[in-house]
mmCIF file of C-alpha atoms in Angstrom:
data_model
loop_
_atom_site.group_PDB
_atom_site.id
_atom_site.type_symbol
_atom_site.label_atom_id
_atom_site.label_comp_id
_atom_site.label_asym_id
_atom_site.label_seq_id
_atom_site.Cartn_x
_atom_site.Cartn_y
_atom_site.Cartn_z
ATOM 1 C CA UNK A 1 -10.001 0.886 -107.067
ATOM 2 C CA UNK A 2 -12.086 -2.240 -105.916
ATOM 3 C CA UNK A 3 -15.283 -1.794 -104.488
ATOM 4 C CA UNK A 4 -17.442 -4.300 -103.084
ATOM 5 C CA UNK A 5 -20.866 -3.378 -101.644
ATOM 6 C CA UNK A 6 -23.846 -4.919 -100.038
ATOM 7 C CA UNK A 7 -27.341 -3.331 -101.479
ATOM 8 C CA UNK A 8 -29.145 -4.309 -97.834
ATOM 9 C CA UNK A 9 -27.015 -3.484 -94.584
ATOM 10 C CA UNK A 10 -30.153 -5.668 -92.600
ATOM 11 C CA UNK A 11 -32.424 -8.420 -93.598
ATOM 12 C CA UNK A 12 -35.234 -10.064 -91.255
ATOM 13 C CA UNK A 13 -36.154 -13.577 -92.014
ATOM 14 C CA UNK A 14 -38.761 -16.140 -90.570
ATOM 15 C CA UNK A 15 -37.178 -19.350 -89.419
ATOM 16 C CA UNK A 16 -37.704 -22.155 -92.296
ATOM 17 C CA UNK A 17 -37.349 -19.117 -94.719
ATOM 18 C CA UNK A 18 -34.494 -19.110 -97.539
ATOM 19 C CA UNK A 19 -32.424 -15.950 -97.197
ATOM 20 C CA UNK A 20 -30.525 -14.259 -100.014
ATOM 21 C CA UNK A 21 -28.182 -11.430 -99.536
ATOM 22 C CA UNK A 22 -27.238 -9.531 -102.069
ATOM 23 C CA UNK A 23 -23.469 -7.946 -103.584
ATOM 24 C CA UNK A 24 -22.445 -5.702 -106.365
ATOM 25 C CA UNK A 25 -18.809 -5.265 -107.206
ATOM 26 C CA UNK A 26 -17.228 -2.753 -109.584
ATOM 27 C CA UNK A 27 -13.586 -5.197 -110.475
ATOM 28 C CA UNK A 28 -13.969 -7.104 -113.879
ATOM 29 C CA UNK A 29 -10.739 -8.464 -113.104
ATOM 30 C CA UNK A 30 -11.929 -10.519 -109.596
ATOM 31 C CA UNK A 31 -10.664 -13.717 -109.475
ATOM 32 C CA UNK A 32 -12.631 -15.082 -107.014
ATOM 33 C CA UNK A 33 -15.489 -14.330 -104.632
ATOM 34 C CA UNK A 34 -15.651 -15.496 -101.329
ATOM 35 C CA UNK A 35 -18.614 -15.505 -98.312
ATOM 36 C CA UNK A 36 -17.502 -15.052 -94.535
ATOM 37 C CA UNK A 37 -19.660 -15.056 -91.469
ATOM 38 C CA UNK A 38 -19.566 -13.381 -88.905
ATOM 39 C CA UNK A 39 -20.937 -14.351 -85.081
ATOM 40 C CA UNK A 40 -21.393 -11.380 -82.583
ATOM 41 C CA UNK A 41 -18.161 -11.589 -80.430
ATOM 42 C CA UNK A 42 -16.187 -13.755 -83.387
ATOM 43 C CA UNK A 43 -14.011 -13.517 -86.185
ATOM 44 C CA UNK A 44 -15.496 -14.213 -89.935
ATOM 45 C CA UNK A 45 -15.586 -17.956 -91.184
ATOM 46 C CA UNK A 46 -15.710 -18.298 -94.423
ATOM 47 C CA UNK A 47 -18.700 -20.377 -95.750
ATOM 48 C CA UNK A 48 -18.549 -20.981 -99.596
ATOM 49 C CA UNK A 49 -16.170 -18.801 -102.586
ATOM 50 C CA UNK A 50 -16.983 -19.208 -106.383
ATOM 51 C CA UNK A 51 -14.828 -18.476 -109.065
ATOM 52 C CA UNK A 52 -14.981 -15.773 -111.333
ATOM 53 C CA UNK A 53 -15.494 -18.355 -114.534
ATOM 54 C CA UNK A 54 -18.499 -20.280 -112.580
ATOM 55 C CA UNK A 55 -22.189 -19.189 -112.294
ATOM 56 C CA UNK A 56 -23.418 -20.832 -109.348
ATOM 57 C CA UNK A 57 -21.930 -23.397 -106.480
ATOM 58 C CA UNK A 58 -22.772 -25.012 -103.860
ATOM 59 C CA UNK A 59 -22.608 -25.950 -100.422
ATOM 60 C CA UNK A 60 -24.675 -27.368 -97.539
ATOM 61 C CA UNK A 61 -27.630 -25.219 -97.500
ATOM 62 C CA UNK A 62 -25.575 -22.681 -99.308
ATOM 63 C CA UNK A 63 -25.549 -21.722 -102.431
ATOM 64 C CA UNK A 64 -23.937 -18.669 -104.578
ATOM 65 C CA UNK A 65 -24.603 -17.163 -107.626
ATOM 66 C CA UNK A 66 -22.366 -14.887 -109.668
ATOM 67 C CA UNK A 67 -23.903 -12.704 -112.407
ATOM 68 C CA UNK A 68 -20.902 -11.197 -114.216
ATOM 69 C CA UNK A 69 -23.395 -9.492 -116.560
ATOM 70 C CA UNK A 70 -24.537 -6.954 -114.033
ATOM 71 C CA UNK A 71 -21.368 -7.808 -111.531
ATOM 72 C CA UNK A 72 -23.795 -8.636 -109.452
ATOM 73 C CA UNK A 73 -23.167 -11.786 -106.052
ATOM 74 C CA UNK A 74 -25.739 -13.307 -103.816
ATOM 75 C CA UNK A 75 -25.654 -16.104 -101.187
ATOM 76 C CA UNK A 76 -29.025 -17.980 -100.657
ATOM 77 C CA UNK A 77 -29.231 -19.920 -97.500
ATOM 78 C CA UNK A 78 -32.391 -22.327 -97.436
ATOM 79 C CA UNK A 79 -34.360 -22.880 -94.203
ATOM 80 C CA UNK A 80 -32.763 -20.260 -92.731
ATOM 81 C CA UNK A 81 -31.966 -21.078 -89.041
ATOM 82 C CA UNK A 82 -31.460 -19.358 -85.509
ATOM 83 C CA UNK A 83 -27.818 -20.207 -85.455
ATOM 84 C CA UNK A 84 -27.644 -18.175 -89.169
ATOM 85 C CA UNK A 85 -27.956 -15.048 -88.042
ATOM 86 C CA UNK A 86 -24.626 -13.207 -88.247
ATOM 87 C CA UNK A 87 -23.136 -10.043 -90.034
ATOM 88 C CA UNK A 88 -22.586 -11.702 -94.084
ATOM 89 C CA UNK A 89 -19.527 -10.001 -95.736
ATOM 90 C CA UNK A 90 -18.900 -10.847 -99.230
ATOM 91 C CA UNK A 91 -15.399 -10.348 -100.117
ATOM 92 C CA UNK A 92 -12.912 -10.564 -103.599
ATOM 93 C CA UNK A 93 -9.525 -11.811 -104.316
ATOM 94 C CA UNK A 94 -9.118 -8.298 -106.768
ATOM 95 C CA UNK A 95 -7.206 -10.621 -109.650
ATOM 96 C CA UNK A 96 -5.442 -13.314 -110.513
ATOM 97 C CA UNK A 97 -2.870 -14.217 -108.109
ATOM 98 C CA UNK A 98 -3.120 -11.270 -105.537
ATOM 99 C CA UNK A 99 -2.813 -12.427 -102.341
ATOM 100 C CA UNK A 100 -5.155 -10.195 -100.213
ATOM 101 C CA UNK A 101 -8.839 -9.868 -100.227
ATOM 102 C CA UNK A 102 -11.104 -7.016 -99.891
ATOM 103 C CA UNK A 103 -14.333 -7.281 -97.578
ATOM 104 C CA UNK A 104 -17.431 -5.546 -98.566
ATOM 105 C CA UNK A 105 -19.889 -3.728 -96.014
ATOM 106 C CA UNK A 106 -21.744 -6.378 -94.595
ATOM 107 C CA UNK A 107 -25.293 -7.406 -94.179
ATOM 108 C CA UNK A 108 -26.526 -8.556 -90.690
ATOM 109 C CA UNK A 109 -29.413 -11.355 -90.857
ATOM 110 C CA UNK A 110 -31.493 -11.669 -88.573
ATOM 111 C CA UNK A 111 -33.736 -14.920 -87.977
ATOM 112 C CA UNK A 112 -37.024 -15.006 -85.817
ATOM 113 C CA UNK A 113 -37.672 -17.966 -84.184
ATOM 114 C CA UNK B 1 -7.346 -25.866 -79.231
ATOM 115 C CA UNK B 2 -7.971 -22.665 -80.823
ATOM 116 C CA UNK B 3 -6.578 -22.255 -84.305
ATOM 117 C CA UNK B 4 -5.890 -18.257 -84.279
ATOM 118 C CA UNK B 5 -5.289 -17.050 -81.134
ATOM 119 C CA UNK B 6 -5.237 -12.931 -80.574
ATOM 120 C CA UNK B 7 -4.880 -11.752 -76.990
ATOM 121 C CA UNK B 8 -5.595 -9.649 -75.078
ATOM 122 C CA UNK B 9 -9.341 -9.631 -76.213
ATOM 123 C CA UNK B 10 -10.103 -6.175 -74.940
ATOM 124 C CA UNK B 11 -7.422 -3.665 -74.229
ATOM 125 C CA UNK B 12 -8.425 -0.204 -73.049
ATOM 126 C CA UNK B 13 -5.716 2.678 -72.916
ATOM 127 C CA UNK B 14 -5.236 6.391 -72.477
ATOM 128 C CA UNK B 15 -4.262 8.255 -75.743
ATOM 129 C CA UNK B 16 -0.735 8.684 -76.400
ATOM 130 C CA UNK B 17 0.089 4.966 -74.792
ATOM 131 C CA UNK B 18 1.748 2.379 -76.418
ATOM 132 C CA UNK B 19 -0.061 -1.236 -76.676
ATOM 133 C CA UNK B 20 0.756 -4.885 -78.552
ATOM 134 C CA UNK B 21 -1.434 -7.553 -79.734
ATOM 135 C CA UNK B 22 -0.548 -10.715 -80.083
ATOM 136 C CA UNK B 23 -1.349 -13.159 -82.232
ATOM 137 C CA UNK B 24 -0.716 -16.863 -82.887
ATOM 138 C CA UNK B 25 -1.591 -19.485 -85.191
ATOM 139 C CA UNK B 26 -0.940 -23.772 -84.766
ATOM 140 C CA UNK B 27 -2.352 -24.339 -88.363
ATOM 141 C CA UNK B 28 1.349 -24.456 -89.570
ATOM 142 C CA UNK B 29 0.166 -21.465 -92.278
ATOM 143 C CA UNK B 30 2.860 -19.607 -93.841
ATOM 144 C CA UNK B 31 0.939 -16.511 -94.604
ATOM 145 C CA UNK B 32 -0.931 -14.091 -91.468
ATOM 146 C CA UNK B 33 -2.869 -10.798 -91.832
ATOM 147 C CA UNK B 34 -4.337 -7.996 -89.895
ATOM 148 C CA UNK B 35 -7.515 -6.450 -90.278
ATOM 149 C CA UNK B 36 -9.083 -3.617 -88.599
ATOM 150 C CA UNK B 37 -12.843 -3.387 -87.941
ATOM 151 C CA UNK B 38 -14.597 -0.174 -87.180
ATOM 152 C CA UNK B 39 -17.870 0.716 -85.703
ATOM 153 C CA UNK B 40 -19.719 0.227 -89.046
ATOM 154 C CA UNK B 41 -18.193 -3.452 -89.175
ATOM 155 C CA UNK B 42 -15.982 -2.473 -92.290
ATOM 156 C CA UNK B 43 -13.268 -4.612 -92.580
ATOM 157 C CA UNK B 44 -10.043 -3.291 -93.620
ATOM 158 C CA UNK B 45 -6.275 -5.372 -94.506
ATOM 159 C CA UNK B 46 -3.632 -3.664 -92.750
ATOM 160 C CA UNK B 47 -0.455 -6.239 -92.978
ATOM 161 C CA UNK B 48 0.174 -9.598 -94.557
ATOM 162 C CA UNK B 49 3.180 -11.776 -93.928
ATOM 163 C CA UNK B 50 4.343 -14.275 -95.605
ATOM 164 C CA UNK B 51 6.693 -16.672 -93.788
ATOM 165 C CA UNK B 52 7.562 -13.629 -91.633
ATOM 166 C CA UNK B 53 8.044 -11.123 -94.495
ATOM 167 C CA UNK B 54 5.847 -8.514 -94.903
ATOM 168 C CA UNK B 55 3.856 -8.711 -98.463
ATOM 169 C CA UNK B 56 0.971 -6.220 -97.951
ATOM 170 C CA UNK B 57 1.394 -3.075 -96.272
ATOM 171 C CA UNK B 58 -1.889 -0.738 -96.543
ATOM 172 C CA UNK B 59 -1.907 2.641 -96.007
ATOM 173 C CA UNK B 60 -1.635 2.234 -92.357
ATOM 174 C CA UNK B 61 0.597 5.092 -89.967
ATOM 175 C CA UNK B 62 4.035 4.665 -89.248
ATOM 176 C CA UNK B 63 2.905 4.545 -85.423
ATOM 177 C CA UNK B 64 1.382 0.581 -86.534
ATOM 178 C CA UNK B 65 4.315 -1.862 -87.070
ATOM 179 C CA UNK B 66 3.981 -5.654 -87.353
ATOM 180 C CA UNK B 67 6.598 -7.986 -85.997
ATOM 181 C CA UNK B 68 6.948 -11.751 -87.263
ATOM 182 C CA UNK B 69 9.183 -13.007 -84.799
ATOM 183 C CA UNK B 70 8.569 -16.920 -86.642
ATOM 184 C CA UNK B 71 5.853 -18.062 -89.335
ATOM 185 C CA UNK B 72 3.239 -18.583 -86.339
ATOM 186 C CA UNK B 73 3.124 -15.201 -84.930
ATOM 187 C CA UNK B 74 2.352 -12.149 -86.232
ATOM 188 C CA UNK B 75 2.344 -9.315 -83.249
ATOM 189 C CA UNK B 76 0.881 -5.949 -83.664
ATOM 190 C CA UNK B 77 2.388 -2.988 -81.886
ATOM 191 C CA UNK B 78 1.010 0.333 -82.237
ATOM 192 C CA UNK B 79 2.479 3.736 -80.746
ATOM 193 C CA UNK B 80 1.031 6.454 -79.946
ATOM 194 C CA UNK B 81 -2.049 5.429 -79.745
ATOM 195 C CA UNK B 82 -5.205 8.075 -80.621
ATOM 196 C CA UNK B 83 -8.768 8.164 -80.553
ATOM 197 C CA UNK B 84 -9.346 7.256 -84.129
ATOM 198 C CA UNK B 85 -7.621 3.588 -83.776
ATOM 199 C CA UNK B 86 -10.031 2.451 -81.458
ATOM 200 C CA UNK B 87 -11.777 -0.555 -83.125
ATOM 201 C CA UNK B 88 -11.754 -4.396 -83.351
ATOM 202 C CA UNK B 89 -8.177 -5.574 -84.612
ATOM 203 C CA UNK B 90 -8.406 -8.917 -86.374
ATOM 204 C CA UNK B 91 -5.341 -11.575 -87.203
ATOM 205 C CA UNK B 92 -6.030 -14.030 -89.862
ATOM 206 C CA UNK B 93 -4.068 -16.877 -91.296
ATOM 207 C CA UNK B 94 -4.126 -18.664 -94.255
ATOM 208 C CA UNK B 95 -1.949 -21.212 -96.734
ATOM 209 C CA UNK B 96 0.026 -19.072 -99.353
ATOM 210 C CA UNK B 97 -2.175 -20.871 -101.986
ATOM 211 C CA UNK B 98 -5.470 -20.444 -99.976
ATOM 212 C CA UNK B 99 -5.954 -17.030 -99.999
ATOM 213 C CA UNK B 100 -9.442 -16.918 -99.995
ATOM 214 C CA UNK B 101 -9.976 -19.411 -97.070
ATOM 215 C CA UNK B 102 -8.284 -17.312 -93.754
ATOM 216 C CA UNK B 103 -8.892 -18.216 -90.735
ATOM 217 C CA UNK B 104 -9.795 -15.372 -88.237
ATOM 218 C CA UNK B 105 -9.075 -15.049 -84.636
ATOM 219 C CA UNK B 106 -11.633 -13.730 -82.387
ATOM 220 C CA UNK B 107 -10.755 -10.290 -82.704
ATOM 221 C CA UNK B 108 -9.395 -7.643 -79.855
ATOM 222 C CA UNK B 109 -11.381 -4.618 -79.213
ATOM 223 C CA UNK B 110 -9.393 -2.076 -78.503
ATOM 224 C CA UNK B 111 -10.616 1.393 -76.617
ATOM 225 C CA UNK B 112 -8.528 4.549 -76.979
ATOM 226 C CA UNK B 113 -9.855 6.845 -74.231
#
């Protein structure tokens, strides 16, 4: 079955700092990958998805990688803010043309001021 | 205006009770989910509908049934109710091609006592 898991469940960064949180998956078959956040008391947003046929994209202040050497996902966020602190789920559309995704554990980030 | 819209947002009952949750979207999607989210912030699929037909069906108990009385609702009702299906309940909506961008509501945390 799929399987998508988060190597840190916590990560501390210094305001300014870049963050990166990490994901391994197990499916060969993913389609795509996808990044939601998630505020204390809110639902997920999604921030930024990359293809399984691309390396890297990205977005404002975002940016993914995928490594589908080692099946390996991260999201970097540069000068990681306050308002970036959140529980970071990575999550997979398990192949082409399924229409349901499945989330991964979560990290939560947390920025000091 | 809120874009998913899940109420009540907390909803404590006595074991054995019967309880809805409703949710509604006013992005004109044609697809809507439900997630559960436990203590550990795993986040599970439960239902998808699609146009008000049901697409995804998890391994979920009998005693959970969806109802899509038109494309923008999607209403949870659960009977029975026991200890274990206390948790955040999530609705999500999303285009039929746009899987991987769902919109999330803000999630109703429901107690079982």
């Amino acid at each position: 079955g799929e399987s998508v898991g988060l190597h840190l469940p916590t990560l501390s960064v210094q305001e300014g700092d870049n963050s990166i949180i990490n994901c391994a998956y197990s499916n060969s078959a993913s389609d795509y990958f996808i990044w939601y956040k998630q505020e204390s008391g809110k639902g997920p947003q999604f921030i930024i998805d990359i293809r399984s046929n691309m390396d890297k994209r990205q977005g404002q202040r975002v940016t993914v990688l995928l490594n589908k050497t080692v099946k390996h996902l991260s999201l970097q966020i540069a000068a990681t803010q306050p308002g970036d602190s959140a529980v970071y789920f990575c999550a997979e559309i398990p192949s082409v043309g399924a229409n349901n995704l499945f989330f991964g554990t979560g990290t939560r980030l947390t920025v000091i001021p | 205006d809120t874009a998913v819209s899940q109420t009540p947002k907390y909803l404590v009952t006595q074991m054995g009770n019967d309880k809805s949750i409703k949710c509604e979207q006013n992005l004109g999607h044609d697809t809507m989910y439900w997630y559960k989210q436990d203590s550990k912030k795993f986040l599970k699929i439960m239902f998808s509908y699609n146009n008000k037909e049901l697409i995804i069906n998890e391994t979920v108990p009998n005693r959970f049934s969806p109802k899509s009385p038109d494309k923008a609702h999607l209403n949870l009702h659960i009977n029975s109710l026991e200890l274990g299906d206390s948790a955040v309940y999530f609705c999500a909506s999303s285009q039929d091609s746009a899987v991987r961008l769902q919109y999330f509501g803000a999630g109703t945390r429901l107690s079982v006592l």
